[in-house]
Short mmCIF file of C-alpha atoms in Angstrom, two decimals:
data_model
loop_
_atom_site.label_atom_id
_atom_site.label_comp_id
_atom_site.label_asym_id
_atom_site.label_seq_id
_atom_site.Cartn_x
_atom_site.Cartn_y
_atom_site.Cartn_z
CA MET A 252 10.92 -32.17 -46.98
CA HIS A 253 8.22 -29.98 -45.48
CA THR A 254 6.29 -27.80 -47.90
CA ALA A 255 3.79 -25.13 -47.03
CA GLU A 256 0.58 -24.70 -48.92
CA PHE A 257 -0.25 -21.07 -49.61
CA LEU A 258 -3.93 -20.25 -49.91
CA ASP A 259 -5.86 -17.11 -50.58
CA VAL A 260 -7.32 -15.88 -47.30
CA GLU A 261 -10.05 -13.42 -46.49
CA PRO A 262 -9.31 -10.33 -44.32
CA ALA A 263 -11.37 -11.83 -41.50
CA ASP A 264 -9.10 -14.90 -41.50
CA ILE A 265 -6.01 -12.67 -41.35
CA SER A 266 -7.27 -10.73 -38.30
CA SER A 267 -7.98 -13.95 -36.42
CA ILE A 268 -4.27 -14.87 -36.31
CA LEU A 269 -3.00 -13.51 -32.96
CA GLN A 270 -0.17 -15.86 -32.02
CA GLY A 271 2.39 -14.01 -34.10
CA GLY A 272 2.03 -11.22 -31.58
CA TYR A 273 3.18 -13.20 -28.54
CA ASN A 274 5.33 -16.08 -29.75
CA HIS A 275 8.53 -14.70 -28.15
CA PRO A 276 9.24 -13.83 -24.47
CA LEU A 277 9.98 -10.20 -25.34
CA LEU A 278 6.80 -9.95 -27.41
CA ARG A 279 4.83 -11.23 -24.42
CA GLU A 280 6.27 -8.39 -22.32
CA TRP A 281 5.38 -5.88 -25.03
CA GLN A 282 1.76 -6.98 -24.80
CA SER A 283 1.58 -5.57 -21.25
CA GLU A 284 0.16 -2.05 -21.20
CA ARG A 285 2.08 -1.49 -17.93
CA GLN A 286 5.32 -3.21 -16.98
CA LEU A 287 6.06 -4.58 -13.52
CA THR A 288 9.29 -2.76 -12.62
CA LYS A 289 11.21 -2.04 -9.43
CA ASN A 290 10.31 1.63 -9.33
CA ILE A 291 6.56 1.00 -8.93
CA LEU A 292 6.99 -1.16 -5.81
CA ILE A 293 6.42 0.27 -2.31
CA PHE A 294 7.59 -1.88 0.62
CA PRO A 295 5.68 -1.76 3.95
CA LEU A 296 7.89 -1.41 7.03
CA PHE A 297 6.81 -1.90 10.64
CA ILE A 298 8.85 0.22 13.07
CA SER A 299 8.36 -0.21 16.81
CA ASP A 300 9.21 2.03 19.75
CA ASP A 301 11.82 -0.47 20.92
CA PRO A 302 14.99 0.68 19.08
CA GLU A 303 16.49 -2.84 19.26
CA ASP A 304 13.38 -4.69 18.13
CA ASP A 305 13.80 -7.43 15.52
CA THR A 306 10.71 -9.61 15.67
CA GLU A 307 9.42 -12.20 13.23
CA ILE A 308 5.74 -11.81 12.34
CA GLU A 309 4.49 -15.37 12.44
CA SER A 310 1.42 -14.78 10.27
CA LEU A 311 3.44 -12.77 7.70
CA PRO A 312 6.12 -15.07 6.25
CA ASN A 313 9.53 -13.39 5.75
CA ILE A 314 8.33 -10.09 7.27
CA ARG A 315 9.76 -8.68 10.50
CA ARG A 316 9.12 -5.75 12.79
CA PHE A 317 12.16 -3.58 13.49
CA GLY A 318 13.36 -0.91 15.84
CA VAL A 319 15.12 2.12 14.38
CA ASN A 320 18.55 0.77 15.32
CA LYS A 321 17.97 -2.47 13.38
CA LEU A 322 16.35 -1.06 10.28
CA GLN A 323 19.41 0.25 8.47
CA THR A 324 21.14 -3.14 8.36
CA TYR A 325 17.99 -4.78 7.02
CA LEU A 326 17.31 -2.17 4.34
CA ALA A 327 20.82 -1.62 2.99
CA PRO A 328 20.90 -4.75 0.78
CA LEU A 329 17.38 -4.05 -0.50
CA VAL A 330 18.31 -0.51 -1.48
CA ALA A 331 21.40 -1.92 -3.21
CA LYS A 332 19.09 -4.21 -5.22
CA GLY A 333 16.95 -1.29 -6.35
CA LEU A 334 14.40 -0.58 -3.60
CA LYS A 335 12.96 2.87 -4.38
CA SER A 336 10.15 3.44 -1.88
CA VAL A 337 8.82 2.37 1.53
CA ILE A 338 5.68 3.05 3.55
CA LEU A 339 6.13 3.31 7.32
CA PHE A 340 3.78 1.95 9.99
CA GLY A 341 4.57 2.83 13.59
CA VAL A 342 4.04 0.20 16.28
CA PRO A 343 4.03 1.40 19.90
CA LEU A 344 4.66 -1.68 22.03
CA LYS A 345 4.40 0.12 25.37
CA LYS A 346 0.77 0.10 26.51
CA GLU A 347 1.23 3.33 28.44
CA SER A 348 1.96 5.15 25.17
CA LYS A 349 -1.61 4.59 23.94
CA ASP A 350 -4.45 6.95 24.82
CA PRO A 351 -7.89 7.89 23.42
CA LEU A 352 -6.43 10.57 21.14
CA GLY A 353 -3.48 8.64 19.69
CA THR A 354 -1.08 11.24 21.07
CA ALA A 355 1.98 9.07 20.39
CA ALA A 356 1.34 8.99 16.62
CA ASP A 357 3.43 12.12 16.03
CA ASP A 358 5.65 11.98 19.09
CA PRO A 359 9.01 13.44 17.95
CA SER A 360 10.77 10.60 19.75
CA GLY A 361 8.32 7.99 18.44
CA PRO A 362 9.03 5.28 15.86
CA VAL A 363 7.70 6.98 12.73
CA ILE A 364 9.38 10.36 13.11
CA GLN A 365 12.61 8.76 14.28
CA GLY A 366 12.35 6.32 11.36
CA ILE A 367 11.86 9.14 8.85
CA LYS A 368 14.93 10.97 10.11
CA MET A 369 17.11 7.86 10.05
CA LEU A 370 16.00 6.91 6.53
CA ARG A 371 16.53 10.42 5.17
CA ARG A 372 20.03 10.42 6.66
CA GLU A 373 21.14 6.90 5.67
CA PHE A 374 19.22 6.44 2.40
CA PRO A 375 18.84 9.93 0.89
CA ASP A 376 17.46 8.62 -2.42
CA LEU A 377 14.77 6.43 -0.80
CA TYR A 378 11.22 7.75 -1.19
CA ILE A 379 9.47 7.74 2.20
CA MET A 380 5.72 7.41 2.49
CA CYS A 381 4.03 7.37 5.91
CA ASP A 382 0.72 5.73 6.69
CA VAL A 383 -1.44 8.20 8.62
CA CYS A 384 -3.87 6.58 11.05
CA LEU A 385 -4.50 6.50 14.78
CA CYS A 386 -5.45 2.84 15.28
CA GLU A 387 -1.95 1.73 16.40
CA TYR A 388 -1.79 4.57 18.94
CA THR A 389 -5.28 4.73 20.45
CA SER A 390 -6.19 2.81 23.60
CA HIS A 391 -9.41 1.67 21.92
CA GLY A 392 -7.73 0.62 18.64
CA HIS A 393 -9.97 2.63 16.35
CA CYS A 394 -8.74 4.89 13.57
CA GLY A 395 -9.98 8.18 15.01
CA VAL A 396 -11.24 9.95 18.11
CA LEU A 397 -14.47 8.52 19.54
CA TYR A 398 -17.62 9.92 21.06
CA ASP A 399 -18.68 8.47 24.41
CA ASP A 400 -20.95 5.99 22.62
CA GLY A 401 -18.01 4.55 20.67
CA THR A 402 -18.81 6.15 17.30
CA ILE A 403 -16.31 8.24 15.34
CA ASN A 404 -16.11 11.93 16.16
CA ARG A 405 -15.46 13.14 12.64
CA GLU A 406 -14.38 16.71 13.40
CA ARG A 407 -11.89 15.84 16.13
CA SER A 408 -10.61 12.83 14.17
CA VAL A 409 -9.79 14.67 10.95
CA SER A 410 -8.21 17.52 12.90
CA ARG A 411 -5.96 15.06 14.71
CA LEU A 412 -5.11 13.15 11.52
CA ALA A 413 -4.20 16.38 9.75
CA ALA A 414 -1.87 17.33 12.60
CA VAL A 415 -0.14 13.94 12.40
CA ALA A 416 0.26 14.20 8.61
CA VAL A 417 1.76 17.69 8.86
CA ASN A 418 4.22 16.57 11.54
CA TYR A 419 5.35 13.62 9.41
CA ALA A 420 5.92 16.00 6.52
CA LYS A 421 7.84 18.39 8.79
CA ALA A 422 10.06 15.47 9.84
CA GLY A 423 10.93 14.79 6.20
CA ALA A 424 8.32 12.38 4.82
CA HIS A 425 7.90 12.75 1.07
CA SER A 426 4.34 11.44 1.15
CA VAL A 427 1.52 11.02 3.67
CA ALA A 428 -1.08 8.30 3.17
CA PRO A 429 -4.22 8.59 5.33
CA SER A 430 -5.74 5.13 5.74
CA ASP A 431 -8.46 5.88 8.31
CA MET A 432 -11.35 6.32 5.81
CA ILE A 433 -12.95 9.06 7.93
CA ASP A 434 -14.96 11.58 5.91
CA GLY A 435 -13.22 14.82 5.05
CA ARG A 436 -9.70 14.08 6.19
CA ILE A 437 -8.09 14.77 2.79
CA ARG A 438 -9.37 18.35 2.81
CA ASP A 439 -8.05 18.98 6.34
CA ILE A 440 -4.69 17.34 5.60
CA LYS A 441 -4.25 19.34 2.40
CA ARG A 442 -5.21 22.56 4.17
CA GLY A 443 -2.79 21.76 6.99
CA LEU A 444 0.05 21.18 4.55
CA ILE A 445 -0.71 24.43 2.74
CA ASN A 446 -0.75 26.38 6.01
CA ALA A 447 2.57 24.78 7.02
CA GLY A 448 4.19 25.66 3.69
CA LEU A 449 4.65 21.98 2.85
CA ALA A 450 1.96 21.22 0.26
CA HIS A 451 4.31 21.88 -2.64
CA LYS A 452 6.63 19.05 -1.57
CA THR A 453 4.31 16.52 0.09
CA PHE A 454 2.41 13.93 -1.96
CA VAL A 455 -0.98 13.07 -0.43
CA MET A 456 -1.79 9.44 -1.25
CA SER A 457 -5.30 8.70 -0.03
CA TYR A 458 -6.64 5.27 0.81
CA SER A 459 -9.83 6.36 -0.96
CA ALA A 460 -11.27 2.90 -1.52
CA LYS A 461 -10.42 0.86 1.57
CA PHE A 462 -12.79 -1.96 2.33
CA SER A 463 -13.63 -3.61 5.62
CA GLY A 464 -13.02 -7.34 5.43
CA ASN A 465 -11.22 -10.44 6.54
CA LEU A 466 -7.81 -9.89 4.94
CA TYR A 467 -6.09 -7.68 7.54
CA GLY A 468 -5.35 -10.18 10.32
CA PRO A 469 -1.58 -10.56 9.78
CA PHE A 470 -1.18 -6.77 9.55
CA ARG A 471 -2.94 -6.34 12.89
CA ASP A 472 -0.58 -8.93 14.37
CA ALA A 473 2.38 -6.90 13.12
CA ALA A 474 1.02 -3.47 14.04
CA CYS A 475 -0.76 -4.47 17.28
CA SER A 476 -3.75 -2.50 15.99
CA ALA A 477 -6.86 -4.66 16.46
CA PRO A 478 -9.78 -2.67 17.95
CA SER A 479 -10.44 -3.47 21.60
CA SER A 480 -14.18 -3.44 20.97
CA GLY A 481 -16.46 -3.33 17.95
CA ASP A 482 -15.13 -3.15 14.40
CA ARG A 483 -14.42 -0.64 11.66
CA LYS A 484 -17.41 -1.32 9.46
CA CYS A 485 -18.94 2.12 10.03
CA TYR A 486 -16.02 3.94 8.41
CA GLN A 487 -14.33 1.39 6.16
CA LEU A 488 -16.35 0.46 3.08
CA PRO A 489 -18.57 -2.65 2.91
CA SER A 490 -17.24 -5.26 0.51
CA GLY A 491 -20.23 -4.92 -1.81
CA GLY A 492 -20.21 -1.13 -1.75
CA LYS A 493 -19.14 -0.35 -5.29
CA GLY A 494 -21.23 2.83 -5.41
CA LEU A 495 -19.82 4.03 -2.08
CA ALA A 496 -16.30 3.44 -3.39
CA ARG A 497 -17.03 5.51 -6.48
CA ARG A 498 -18.41 8.33 -4.31
CA ALA A 499 -15.34 8.17 -2.03
CA LEU A 500 -13.02 8.34 -5.03
CA LYS A 501 -14.81 11.41 -6.38
CA ARG A 502 -14.81 13.05 -2.94
CA ASP A 503 -11.08 12.57 -2.31
CA LYS A 504 -10.25 13.74 -5.82
CA ALA A 505 -12.29 16.91 -5.21
CA GLU A 506 -10.60 17.46 -1.83
CA GLY A 507 -7.17 17.50 -3.45
CA THR A 508 -5.59 14.07 -3.12
CA ASP A 509 -2.54 13.53 -5.32
CA GLY A 510 -2.89 9.75 -5.59
CA ILE A 511 -5.33 6.93 -4.82
CA ILE A 512 -4.90 3.60 -2.98
CA VAL A 513 -7.31 0.69 -3.46
CA LYS A 514 -7.18 -1.80 -0.59
CA PRO A 515 -7.43 -4.83 -0.69
CA SER A 516 -6.50 -5.54 -4.27
CA THR A 517 -7.11 -9.10 -5.52
CA PHE A 518 -10.86 -9.16 -4.85
CA TYR A 519 -11.38 -5.51 -5.86
CA LEU A 520 -10.03 -5.26 -9.39
CA ASP A 521 -13.32 -3.74 -10.55
CA ILE A 522 -12.80 -0.91 -8.06
CA MET A 523 -9.25 -0.45 -9.31
CA ARG A 524 -10.58 -0.10 -12.83
CA ASP A 525 -13.21 2.39 -11.62
CA ALA A 526 -10.48 4.37 -9.84
CA SER A 527 -8.35 4.51 -12.97
CA GLU A 528 -11.31 5.97 -14.87
CA ILE A 529 -12.75 8.31 -12.22
CA CYS A 530 -9.28 9.57 -11.22
CA SER A 531 -7.65 9.15 -14.61
CA ASP A 532 -5.16 11.97 -14.01
CA LEU A 533 -3.91 10.54 -10.69
CA PRO A 534 -1.60 7.59 -9.96
CA ILE A 535 -3.59 4.58 -8.76
CA CYS A 536 -1.91 2.29 -6.23
CA ALA A 537 -2.93 -1.28 -5.40
CA TYR A 538 -2.27 -2.46 -1.84
CA HIS A 539 -1.64 -6.20 -1.82
CA VAL A 540 -2.60 -6.63 1.81
CA SER A 541 -1.25 -8.98 4.46
CA GLY A 542 -4.01 -11.58 4.12
CA GLU A 543 -3.60 -11.75 0.35
CA TYR A 544 0.16 -12.14 0.77
CA ALA A 545 -0.30 -14.88 3.39
CA MET A 546 -2.77 -16.68 1.12
CA LEU A 547 -0.20 -16.92 -1.68
CA HIS A 548 2.33 -18.37 0.73
CA ALA A 549 -0.20 -20.87 2.07
CA ALA A 550 -1.21 -21.98 -1.43
CA ALA A 551 2.43 -22.42 -2.44
CA GLU A 552 3.20 -24.42 0.71
CA LYS A 553 0.31 -26.76 -0.15
CA GLY A 554 1.68 -27.21 -3.67
CA VAL A 555 -1.42 -25.64 -5.20
CA VAL A 556 0.55 -22.93 -7.03
CA ASP A 557 4.13 -22.04 -7.91
CA PHE A 558 4.96 -19.07 -5.68
CA LYS A 559 6.91 -16.95 -8.16
CA THR A 560 4.43 -17.56 -10.97
CA ILE A 561 1.38 -16.67 -8.87
CA ALA A 562 3.14 -13.57 -7.49
CA PHE A 563 3.70 -12.23 -11.00
CA GLU A 564 0.21 -13.22 -12.11
CA SER A 565 -1.48 -11.43 -9.20
CA HIS A 566 0.57 -8.25 -9.51
CA GLN A 567 0.21 -8.07 -13.28
CA GLY A 568 -3.53 -8.27 -12.65
CA PHE A 569 -3.35 -5.05 -10.63
CA LEU A 570 -1.52 -3.30 -13.46
CA ARG A 571 -4.00 -4.61 -15.99
CA ALA A 572 -6.87 -3.25 -13.88
CA GLY A 573 -5.33 0.23 -13.91
CA ALA A 574 -2.81 0.46 -11.06
CA ARG A 575 0.49 2.25 -11.67
CA LEU A 576 1.95 1.55 -8.20
CA ILE A 577 1.83 -1.45 -5.85
CA ILE A 578 2.31 -1.60 -2.09
CA THR A 579 3.47 -5.17 -1.58
CA TYR A 580 5.16 -7.37 1.01
CA LEU A 581 6.64 -9.23 -1.96
CA THR A 582 8.94 -6.32 -2.78
CA PRO A 583 12.15 -8.10 -1.61
CA GLU A 584 11.34 -11.10 -3.81
CA PHE A 585 10.51 -8.92 -6.80
CA LEU A 586 13.78 -7.04 -6.42
CA ASP A 587 15.53 -10.38 -6.99
CA TRP A 588 13.18 -11.69 -9.65
CA LEU A 589 13.28 -8.48 -11.69
CA SER A 590 17.07 -8.60 -11.67
CA ASP A 591 17.21 -12.07 -13.23
#
């Protein structure tokens, strides 16, 4: 018969016993300051200008690019499982639709505006966020309007981006998310929404801390958005630029953003923590980007990790660092896993 020996213990010995706080599965969930739930997940959708498009993205496992006519069938079961929010990326496949100004970005017959209208009609409870950028629509593949020497024309770029954001909001988007990283665009977008009488019902979610790096390849395959020359290092942040990120966060907060996106996520948890402190009154969103998603798949295929376990571990890391929302290609899997 087992007997326990009871000893007098000092207060310091009592405080060192932690395991009573996480010895049960429910207790382990209670230890999380933020819970991973369905309503914090935002699913990226690629919508092309071919209404019948249904194309597998080879470098993005389980992700497809759709035309407007194919999207409803794909989304219906996800909405039934609890999908709450999507972010739309337009993909013009016709080369003639691209020009130096990105005119097609807010074409009323283009993929994003047509996608917004279809989603509002077929899924009235779905929250629709729209990425605002010109890279998919410009003939040069950069995120704004260029000077003749190939550098960003800030004034013309932010004016154009603001016009696109306002037109998405007019079409019915609940949120606009400028991802270009060009100085001053939040102020112009916010002013444009105010002038259009839409600021009171449009959430501006700024990619305030978006870093240039090597994790966007699969996205560019899906969105056909690689620059035709040069790179984006002069307007996206350098990977070591912690101070620049902090300045960008403060700037966008002052210009009136309603929420903050940190992109990429896994290698930038310190920036996520900074964002949660600098912008403590705003929702912070982690973007688990295409390269990070593809890396998890590759590691699981090699048998290095268990896919479901590493997915939860990575996304809980974002929450622990201060994120309240997550843009993730793993949304369909989490809708199943969080129902178990």
